[in-house]
């Protein structure tokens, strides 16, 4: 199984946030992991959800996009790697 830490580093570099200050956030009851990213005056939250977990990240992306399309507030997803 690929190393999640290395995969996260690669993903962050691919989206141009490799110089971001990274802070771990408290987890929830799932297998997901969260980090706060700060790059200058820009902020983002990184969510890492390993494959095989109960929550499919593709569902999260679809719901967020749908809510935003109909004018409701939902997290804006800047980048996603659903593979």
mmCIF file of N, CA, C and O in Angstrom:
data_model
loop_
_atom_site.group_PDB
_atom_site.id
_atom_site.type_symbol
_atom_site.label_atom_id
_atom_site.label_comp_id
_atom_site.label_asym_id
_atom_site.label_seq_id
_atom_site.Cartn_x
_atom_site.Cartn_y
_atom_site.Cartn_z
ATOM 1 N N UNK A 1 0.852 -1.175 0.000
ATOM 2 C CA UNK A 1 0.000 0.000 0.000
ATOM 3 C C UNK A 1 0.899 1.240 0.000
ATOM 4 O O UNK A 1 1.864 1.318 0.747
ATOM 5 N N UNK A 2 0.586 2.254 -0.849
ATOM 6 C CA UNK A 2 1.403 3.468 -0.907
ATOM 7 C C UNK A 2 1.402 4.220 0.433
ATOM 8 O O UNK A 2 0.431 4.179 1.182
ATOM 9 N N UNK A 3 2.488 4.907 0.700
ATOM 10 C CA UNK A 3 2.619 5.701 1.916
ATOM 11 C C UNK A 3 1.765 6.966 1.786
ATOM 12 O O UNK A 3 1.980 7.778 0.880
ATOM 13 N N UNK A 4 0.785 7.132 2.688
ATOM 14 C CA UNK A 4 -0.140 8.280 2.616
ATOM 15 C C UNK A 4 0.601 9.598 2.794
ATOM 16 O O UNK A 4 0.254 10.601 2.185
ATOM 17 N N UNK A 5 1.643 9.618 3.628
ATOM 18 C CA UNK A 5 2.411 10.836 3.835
ATOM 19 C C UNK A 5 3.097 11.287 2.558
ATOM 20 O O UNK A 5 3.052 12.462 2.192
ATOM 21 N N UNK A 6 3.722 10.345 1.850
ATOM 22 C CA UNK A 6 4.373 10.676 0.581
ATOM 23 C C UNK A 6 3.352 11.118 -0.460
ATOM 24 O O UNK A 6 3.600 12.041 -1.230
ATOM 25 N N UNK A 7 2.215 10.444 -0.483
ATOM 26 C CA UNK A 7 1.164 10.820 -1.441
ATOM 27 C C UNK A 7 0.662 12.235 -1.157
ATOM 28 O O UNK A 7 0.416 13.013 -2.080
ATOM 29 N N UNK A 8 0.524 12.580 0.116
ATOM 30 C CA UNK A 8 0.084 13.919 0.496
ATOM 31 C C UNK A 8 1.105 14.955 0.066
ATOM 32 O O UNK A 8 0.748 16.002 -0.492
ATOM 33 N N UNK A 9 2.390 14.677 0.309
ATOM 34 C CA UNK A 9 3.456 15.598 -0.097
ATOM 35 C C UNK A 9 3.417 15.828 -1.612
ATOM 36 O O UNK A 9 3.532 16.970 -2.073
ATOM 37 N N UNK A 10 3.253 14.760 -2.368
ATOM 38 C CA UNK A 10 3.196 14.867 -3.831
ATOM 39 C C UNK A 10 1.992 15.697 -4.264
ATOM 40 O O UNK A 10 2.102 16.576 -5.122
ATOM 41 N N UNK A 11 0.839 15.425 -3.677
ATOM 42 C CA UNK A 11 -0.376 16.165 -4.021
ATOM 43 C C UNK A 11 -0.199 17.653 -3.732
ATOM 44 O O UNK A 11 -0.503 18.500 -4.576
ATOM 45 N N UNK A 12 0.318 17.981 -2.556
ATOM 46 C CA UNK A 12 0.496 19.388 -2.180
ATOM 47 C C UNK A 12 1.466 20.073 -3.142
ATOM 48 O O UNK A 12 1.237 21.218 -3.542
ATOM 49 N N UNK A 13 2.515 19.382 -3.548
ATOM 50 C CA UNK A 13 3.466 19.957 -4.501
ATOM 51 C C UNK A 13 2.812 20.163 -5.865
ATOM 52 O O UNK A 13 3.029 21.201 -6.514
ATOM 53 N N UNK A 14 2.002 19.212 -6.303
ATOM 54 C CA UNK A 14 1.351 19.311 -7.618
ATOM 55 C C UNK A 14 0.399 20.497 -7.700
ATOM 56 O O UNK A 14 0.203 21.055 -8.777
ATOM 57 N N UNK A 15 -0.196 20.880 -6.586
ATOM 58 C CA UNK A 15 -1.149 21.991 -6.612
ATOM 59 C C UNK A 15 -0.488 23.318 -6.245
ATOM 60 O O UNK A 15 -1.157 24.340 -6.162
ATOM 61 N N UNK A 16 0.832 23.297 -6.024
ATOM 62 C CA UNK A 16 1.559 24.537 -5.779
ATOM 63 C C UNK A 16 1.546 25.035 -4.348
ATOM 64 O O UNK A 16 1.851 26.192 -4.088
ATOM 65 N N UNK A 17 1.222 24.167 -3.400
ATOM 66 C CA UNK A 17 1.165 24.556 -1.990
ATOM 67 C C UNK A 17 2.304 23.944 -1.177
ATOM 68 O O UNK A 17 2.220 23.855 0.045
ATOM 69 N N UNK A 18 3.384 23.528 -1.830
ATOM 70 C CA UNK A 18 4.465 22.852 -1.116
ATOM 71 C C UNK A 18 5.143 23.719 -0.060
ATOM 72 O O UNK A 18 5.737 23.205 0.882
ATOM 73 N N UNK A 19 5.047 25.048 -0.189
ATOM 74 C CA UNK A 19 5.656 25.955 0.791
ATOM 75 C C UNK A 19 4.688 26.369 1.899
ATOM 76 O O UNK A 19 5.017 27.206 2.733
ATOM 77 N N UNK A 20 3.512 25.778 1.900
ATOM 78 C CA UNK A 20 2.491 26.151 2.894
ATOM 79 C C UNK A 20 2.892 25.689 4.287
ATOM 80 O O UNK A 20 3.503 24.638 4.460
ATOM 81 N N UNK A 21 2.532 26.496 5.274
ATOM 82 C CA UNK A 21 2.633 26.091 6.675
ATOM 83 C C UNK A 21 1.515 25.095 6.922
ATOM 84 O O UNK A 21 0.354 25.365 6.606
ATOM 85 N N UNK A 22 1.850 23.935 7.482
ATOM 86 C CA UNK A 22 0.861 22.868 7.681
ATOM 87 C C UNK A 22 0.664 22.617 9.161
ATOM 88 O O UNK A 22 1.617 22.446 9.908
ATOM 89 N N UNK A 23 -0.606 22.584 9.567
ATOM 90 C CA UNK A 23 -0.957 22.335 10.963
ATOM 91 C C UNK A 23 -1.997 21.226 11.006
ATOM 92 O O UNK A 23 -3.034 21.312 10.340
ATOM 93 N N UNK A 24 -1.725 20.178 11.790
ATOM 94 C CA UNK A 24 -2.707 19.101 11.951
ATOM 95 C C UNK A 24 -3.931 19.610 12.693
ATOM 96 O O UNK A 24 -3.811 20.397 13.625
ATOM 97 N N UNK A 25 -5.088 19.158 12.261
ATOM 98 C CA UNK A 25 -6.341 19.481 12.935
ATOM 99 C C UNK A 25 -6.862 18.228 13.628
ATOM 100 O O UNK A 25 -6.575 17.111 13.205
ATOM 101 N N UNK A 26 -7.657 18.433 14.655
ATOM 102 C CA UNK A 26 -8.251 17.308 15.375
ATOM 103 C C UNK A 26 -9.095 16.488 14.414
ATOM 104 O O UNK A 26 -9.813 17.032 13.575
ATOM 105 N N UNK A 27 -9.005 15.184 14.542
ATOM 106 C CA UNK A 27 -9.765 14.298 13.679
ATOM 107 C C UNK A 27 -11.184 14.104 14.178
ATOM 108 O O UNK A 27 -11.589 14.636 15.208
ATOM 109 N N UNK A 28 -11.923 13.358 13.416
ATOM 110 C CA UNK A 28 -13.273 13.000 13.826
ATOM 111 C C UNK A 28 -13.320 11.483 13.988
ATOM 112 O O UNK A 28 -12.289 10.842 14.089
ATOM 113 N N UNK A 29 -14.472 10.916 13.976
ATOM 114 C CA UNK A 29 -14.614 9.474 14.232
ATOM 115 C C UNK A 29 -14.374 8.636 12.976
ATOM 116 O O UNK A 29 -14.625 7.444 12.981
ATOM 117 N N UNK A 30 -13.882 9.253 11.920
ATOM 118 C CA UNK A 30 -13.656 8.525 10.675
ATOM 119 C C UNK A 30 -12.158 8.278 10.479
ATOM 120 O O UNK A 30 -11.335 8.650 11.303
ATOM 121 N N UNK A 31 -11.815 7.692 9.335
ATOM 122 C CA UNK A 31 -10.411 7.469 8.985
ATOM 123 C C UNK A 31 -9.793 8.697 8.321
ATOM 124 O O UNK A 31 -8.615 8.697 7.996
ATOM 125 N N UNK A 32 -10.600 9.742 8.117
ATOM 126 C CA UNK A 32 -10.083 10.949 7.477
ATOM 127 C C UNK A 32 -9.063 11.664 8.364
ATOM 128 O O UNK A 32 -9.115 11.586 9.577
ATOM 129 N N UNK A 33 -8.157 12.396 7.695
ATOM 130 C CA UNK A 33 -7.161 13.202 8.382
ATOM 131 C C UNK A 33 -7.242 14.600 7.789
ATOM 132 O O UNK A 33 -7.450 14.760 6.588
ATOM 133 N N UNK A 34 -7.099 15.609 8.640
ATOM 134 C CA UNK A 34 -7.224 16.998 8.203
ATOM 135 C C UNK A 34 -5.979 17.792 8.565
ATOM 136 O O UNK A 34 -5.382 17.578 9.617
ATOM 137 N N UNK A 35 -5.614 18.745 7.687
ATOM 138 C CA UNK A 35 -4.554 19.705 7.971
ATOM 139 C C UNK A 35 -5.024 21.079 7.536
ATOM 140 O O UNK A 35 -5.726 21.211 6.529
ATOM 141 N N UNK A 36 -4.612 22.085 8.286
ATOM 142 C CA UNK A 36 -4.819 23.475 7.867
ATOM 143 C C UNK A 36 -3.567 23.883 7.110
ATOM 144 O O UNK A 36 -2.454 23.668 7.579
ATOM 145 N N UNK A 37 -3.752 24.463 5.929
ATOM 146 C CA UNK A 37 -2.637 24.934 5.116
ATOM 147 C C UNK A 37 -2.699 26.459 5.043
ATOM 148 O O UNK A 37 -3.781 27.032 4.860
ATOM 149 N N UNK A 38 -1.533 27.086 5.192
ATOM 150 C CA UNK A 38 -1.459 28.545 5.041
ATOM 151 C C UNK A 38 -0.305 28.851 4.108
ATOM 152 O O UNK A 38 0.831 28.447 4.339
ATOM 153 N N UNK A 39 -0.622 29.567 3.043
ATOM 154 C CA UNK A 39 0.366 29.976 2.056
ATOM 155 C C UNK A 39 0.220 31.475 1.878
ATOM 156 O O UNK A 39 -0.681 31.943 1.181
ATOM 157 N N UNK A 40 1.065 32.233 2.586
ATOM 158 C CA UNK A 40 0.924 33.689 2.580
ATOM 159 C C UNK A 40 -0.397 34.060 3.223
ATOM 160 O O UNK A 40 -0.659 33.689 4.364
ATOM 161 N N UNK A 41 -1.240 34.746 2.478
ATOM 162 C CA UNK A 41 -2.550 35.155 2.986
ATOM 163 C C UNK A 41 -3.663 34.180 2.604
ATOM 164 O O UNK A 41 -4.826 34.426 2.890
ATOM 165 N N UNK A 42 -3.310 33.085 1.929
ATOM 166 C CA UNK A 42 -4.306 32.093 1.513
ATOM 167 C C UNK A 42 -4.356 30.955 2.532
ATOM 168 O O UNK A 42 -3.324 30.538 3.056
ATOM 169 N N UNK A 43 -5.551 30.469 2.791
ATOM 170 C CA UNK A 43 -5.764 29.356 3.714
ATOM 171 C C UNK A 43 -6.577 28.271 3.025
ATOM 172 O O UNK A 43 -7.412 28.562 2.167
ATOM 173 N N UNK A 44 -6.350 27.037 3.420
ATOM 174 C CA UNK A 44 -7.131 25.911 2.895
ATOM 175 C C UNK A 44 -7.107 24.800 3.930
ATOM 176 O O UNK A 44 -6.262 24.778 4.824
ATOM 177 N N UNK A 45 -8.024 23.880 3.793
ATOM 178 C CA UNK A 45 -8.057 22.672 4.613
ATOM 179 C C UNK A 45 -7.787 21.496 3.686
ATOM 180 O O UNK A 45 -8.423 21.358 2.638
ATOM 181 N N UNK A 46 -6.850 20.658 4.077
ATOM 182 C CA UNK A 46 -6.560 19.434 3.345
ATOM 183 C C UNK A 46 -7.279 18.290 4.043
ATOM 184 O O UNK A 46 -7.159 18.126 5.257
ATOM 185 N N UNK A 47 -8.049 17.531 3.277
ATOM 186 C CA UNK A 47 -8.687 16.340 3.823
ATOM 187 C C UNK A 47 -8.082 15.130 3.117
ATOM 188 O O UNK A 47 -8.059 15.068 1.889
ATOM 189 N N UNK A 48 -7.584 14.193 3.889
ATOM 190 C CA UNK A 48 -7.059 12.946 3.342
ATOM 191 C C UNK A 48 -7.974 11.826 3.808
ATOM 192 O O UNK A 48 -8.154 11.612 5.001
ATOM 193 N N UNK A 49 -8.568 11.152 2.844
ATOM 194 C CA UNK A 49 -9.481 10.053 3.153
ATOM 195 C C UNK A 49 -8.981 8.809 2.428
ATOM 196 O O UNK A 49 -9.101 8.713 1.212
ATOM 197 N N UNK A 50 -8.387 7.873 3.173
ATOM 198 C CA UNK A 50 -7.834 6.683 2.529
ATOM 199 C C UNK A 50 -8.901 5.849 1.821
ATOM 200 O O UNK A 50 -10.050 5.824 2.246
ATOM 201 N N UNK A 51 -8.507 5.176 0.735
ATOM 202 C CA UNK A 51 -9.465 4.311 0.039
ATOM 203 C C UNK A 51 -9.936 3.179 0.946
ATOM 204 O O UNK A 51 -9.235 2.759 1.853
ATOM 205 N N UNK A 52 -11.142 2.750 0.693
ATOM 206 C CA UNK A 52 -11.702 1.655 1.467
ATOM 207 C C UNK A 52 -12.398 2.107 2.731
ATOM 208 O O UNK A 52 -12.990 1.307 3.439
ATOM 209 N N UNK A 53 -12.333 3.405 3.029
ATOM 210 C CA UNK A 53 -13.023 3.927 4.210
ATOM 211 C C UNK A 53 -14.521 3.989 3.910
ATOM 212 O O UNK A 53 -14.944 3.912 2.756
ATOM 213 N N UNK A 54 -15.303 4.145 4.938
ATOM 214 C CA UNK A 54 -16.760 4.155 4.778
ATOM 215 C C UNK A 54 -17.245 5.347 3.951
ATOM 216 O O UNK A 54 -18.234 5.248 3.244
ATOM 217 N N UNK A 55 -16.549 6.475 4.050
ATOM 218 C CA UNK A 55 -16.953 7.688 3.325
ATOM 219 C C UNK A 55 -16.170 7.791 2.027
ATOM 220 O O UNK A 55 -14.946 7.797 2.026
ATOM 221 N N UNK A 56 -16.879 7.897 0.913
ATOM 222 C CA UNK A 56 -16.229 8.066 -0.383
ATOM 223 C C UNK A 56 -16.038 9.558 -0.630
ATOM 224 O O UNK A 56 -17.017 10.305 -0.678
ATOM 225 N N UNK A 57 -14.797 10.034 -0.799
ATOM 226 C CA UNK A 57 -14.571 11.462 -1.027
ATOM 227 C C UNK A 57 -15.300 11.993 -2.264
ATOM 228 O O UNK A 57 -15.671 13.154 -2.316
ATOM 229 N N UNK A 58 -15.540 11.145 -3.252
ATOM 230 C CA UNK A 58 -16.268 11.584 -4.446
ATOM 231 C C UNK A 58 -17.679 12.037 -4.078
ATOM 232 O O UNK A 58 -18.203 12.996 -4.663
ATOM 233 N N UNK A 59 -18.295 11.394 -3.094
ATOM 234 C CA UNK A 59 -19.625 11.817 -2.639
ATOM 235 C C UNK A 59 -19.549 13.204 -2.013
ATOM 236 O O UNK A 59 -20.414 14.050 -2.245
ATOM 237 N N UNK A 60 -18.528 13.448 -1.209
ATOM 238 C CA UNK A 60 -18.332 14.758 -0.581
ATOM 239 C C UNK A 60 -18.200 15.840 -1.652
ATOM 240 O O UNK A 60 -18.829 16.890 -1.572
ATOM 241 N N UNK A 61 -17.406 15.564 -2.696
ATOM 242 C CA UNK A 61 -17.205 16.530 -3.786
ATOM 243 C C UNK A 61 -18.523 16.795 -4.503
ATOM 244 O O UNK A 61 -18.893 17.944 -4.756
ATOM 245 N N UNK A 62 -19.259 15.738 -4.835
ATOM 246 C CA UNK A 62 -20.532 15.904 -5.549
ATOM 247 C C UNK A 62 -21.539 16.716 -4.743
ATOM 248 O O UNK A 62 -22.215 17.595 -5.268
ATOM 249 N N UNK A 63 -21.651 16.427 -3.455
ATOM 250 C CA UNK A 63 -22.610 17.149 -2.612
ATOM 251 C C UNK A 63 -22.210 18.618 -2.493
ATOM 252 O O UNK A 63 -23.053 19.514 -2.635
ATOM 253 N N UNK A 64 -20.935 18.891 -2.268
ATOM 254 C CA UNK A 64 -20.476 20.283 -2.143
ATOM 255 C C UNK A 64 -20.744 21.050 -3.435
ATOM 256 O O UNK A 64 -21.238 22.185 -3.404
ATOM 257 N N UNK A 65 -20.437 20.452 -4.573
ATOM 258 C CA UNK A 65 -20.680 21.113 -5.861
ATOM 259 C C UNK A 65 -22.168 21.366 -6.074
ATOM 260 O O UNK A 65 -22.568 22.435 -6.541
ATOM 261 N N UNK A 66 -22.997 20.391 -5.744
ATOM 262 C CA UNK A 66 -24.442 20.552 -5.906
ATOM 263 C C UNK A 66 -24.968 21.689 -5.023
ATOM 264 O O UNK A 66 -25.722 22.554 -5.491
ATOM 265 N N UNK A 67 -24.574 21.704 -3.768
ATOM 266 C CA UNK A 67 -25.042 22.759 -2.858
ATOM 267 C C UNK A 67 -24.619 24.138 -3.348
ATOM 268 O O UNK A 67 -25.410 25.081 -3.307
ATOM 269 N N UNK A 68 -23.397 24.268 -3.829
ATOM 270 C CA UNK A 68 -22.925 25.562 -4.333
ATOM 271 C C UNK A 68 -23.693 25.963 -5.598
ATOM 272 O O UNK A 68 -24.019 27.130 -5.785
ATOM 273 N N UNK A 69 -23.984 24.983 -6.468
ATOM 274 C CA UNK A 69 -24.724 25.273 -7.706
ATOM 275 C C UNK A 69 -26.117 25.814 -7.421
ATOM 276 O O UNK A 69 -26.631 26.651 -8.166
ATOM 277 N N UNK A 70 -26.761 25.337 -6.366
ATOM 278 C CA UNK A 70 -28.122 25.796 -6.080
ATOM 279 C C UNK A 70 -28.133 26.985 -5.121
ATOM 280 O O UNK A 70 -29.180 27.373 -4.615
ATOM 281 N N UNK A 71 -26.938 27.559 -4.887
ATOM 282 C CA UNK A 71 -26.857 28.803 -4.134
ATOM 283 C C UNK A 71 -26.683 28.657 -2.631
ATOM 284 O O UNK A 71 -26.794 29.651 -1.908
ATOM 285 N N UNK A 72 -26.427 27.461 -2.163
ATOM 286 C CA UNK A 72 -26.202 27.265 -0.734
ATOM 287 C C UNK A 72 -24.705 27.300 -0.440
ATOM 288 O O UNK A 72 -23.880 27.134 -1.329
ATOM 289 N N UNK A 73 -24.377 27.510 0.815
ATOM 290 C CA UNK A 73 -22.970 27.541 1.199
ATOM 291 C C UNK A 73 -22.451 26.135 1.450
ATOM 292 O O UNK A 73 -23.112 25.321 2.097
ATOM 293 N N UNK A 74 -21.287 25.869 0.909
ATOM 294 C CA UNK A 74 -20.591 24.602 1.108
ATOM 295 C C UNK A 74 -19.114 24.876 0.877
ATOM 296 O O UNK A 74 -18.763 25.867 0.230
ATOM 297 N N UNK A 75 -18.258 24.032 1.380
ATOM 298 C CA UNK A 75 -16.829 24.254 1.152
ATOM 299 C C UNK A 75 -16.520 24.321 -0.339
ATOM 300 O O UNK A 75 -17.048 23.534 -1.131
ATOM 301 N N UNK A 76 -15.676 25.281 -0.706
ATOM 302 C CA UNK A 76 -15.194 25.336 -2.085
ATOM 303 C C UNK A 76 -14.027 24.363 -2.191
ATOM 304 O O UNK A 76 -13.093 24.408 -1.390
ATOM 305 N N UNK A 77 -14.079 23.492 -3.161
ATOM 306 C CA UNK A 77 -13.028 22.499 -3.332
ATOM 307 C C UNK A 77 -12.094 23.019 -4.415
ATOM 308 O O UNK A 77 -12.467 23.130 -5.579
ATOM 309 N N UNK A 78 -10.872 23.367 -4.001
ATOM 310 C CA UNK A 78 -9.895 23.921 -4.932
ATOM 311 C C UNK A 78 -9.271 22.827 -5.789
ATOM 312 O O UNK A 78 -9.061 23.013 -6.979
ATOM 313 N N UNK A 79 -8.943 21.707 -5.182
ATOM 314 C CA UNK A 79 -8.283 20.605 -5.867
ATOM 315 C C UNK A 79 -8.771 19.294 -5.253
ATOM 316 O O UNK A 79 -9.031 19.230 -4.075
ATOM 317 N N UNK A 80 -8.843 18.275 -6.094
ATOM 318 C CA UNK A 80 -9.233 16.942 -5.590
ATOM 319 C C UNK A 80 -8.482 15.891 -6.386
ATOM 320 O O UNK A 80 -8.290 16.022 -7.594
ATOM 321 N N UNK A 81 -8.069 14.860 -5.703
ATOM 322 C CA UNK A 81 -7.488 13.679 -6.326
ATOM 323 C C UNK A 81 -8.328 12.507 -5.832
ATOM 324 O O UNK A 81 -8.153 12.041 -4.720
ATOM 325 N N UNK A 82 -9.246 12.063 -6.656
ATOM 326 C CA UNK A 82 -10.178 11.012 -6.242
ATOM 327 C C UNK A 82 -9.673 9.625 -6.595
ATOM 328 O O UNK A 82 -10.377 8.652 -6.391
ATOM 329 N N UNK A 83 -8.478 9.543 -7.122
ATOM 330 C CA UNK A 83 -7.886 8.242 -7.428
ATOM 331 C C UNK A 83 -7.283 7.680 -6.183
ATOM 332 O O UNK A 83 -7.019 6.585 -5.967
#
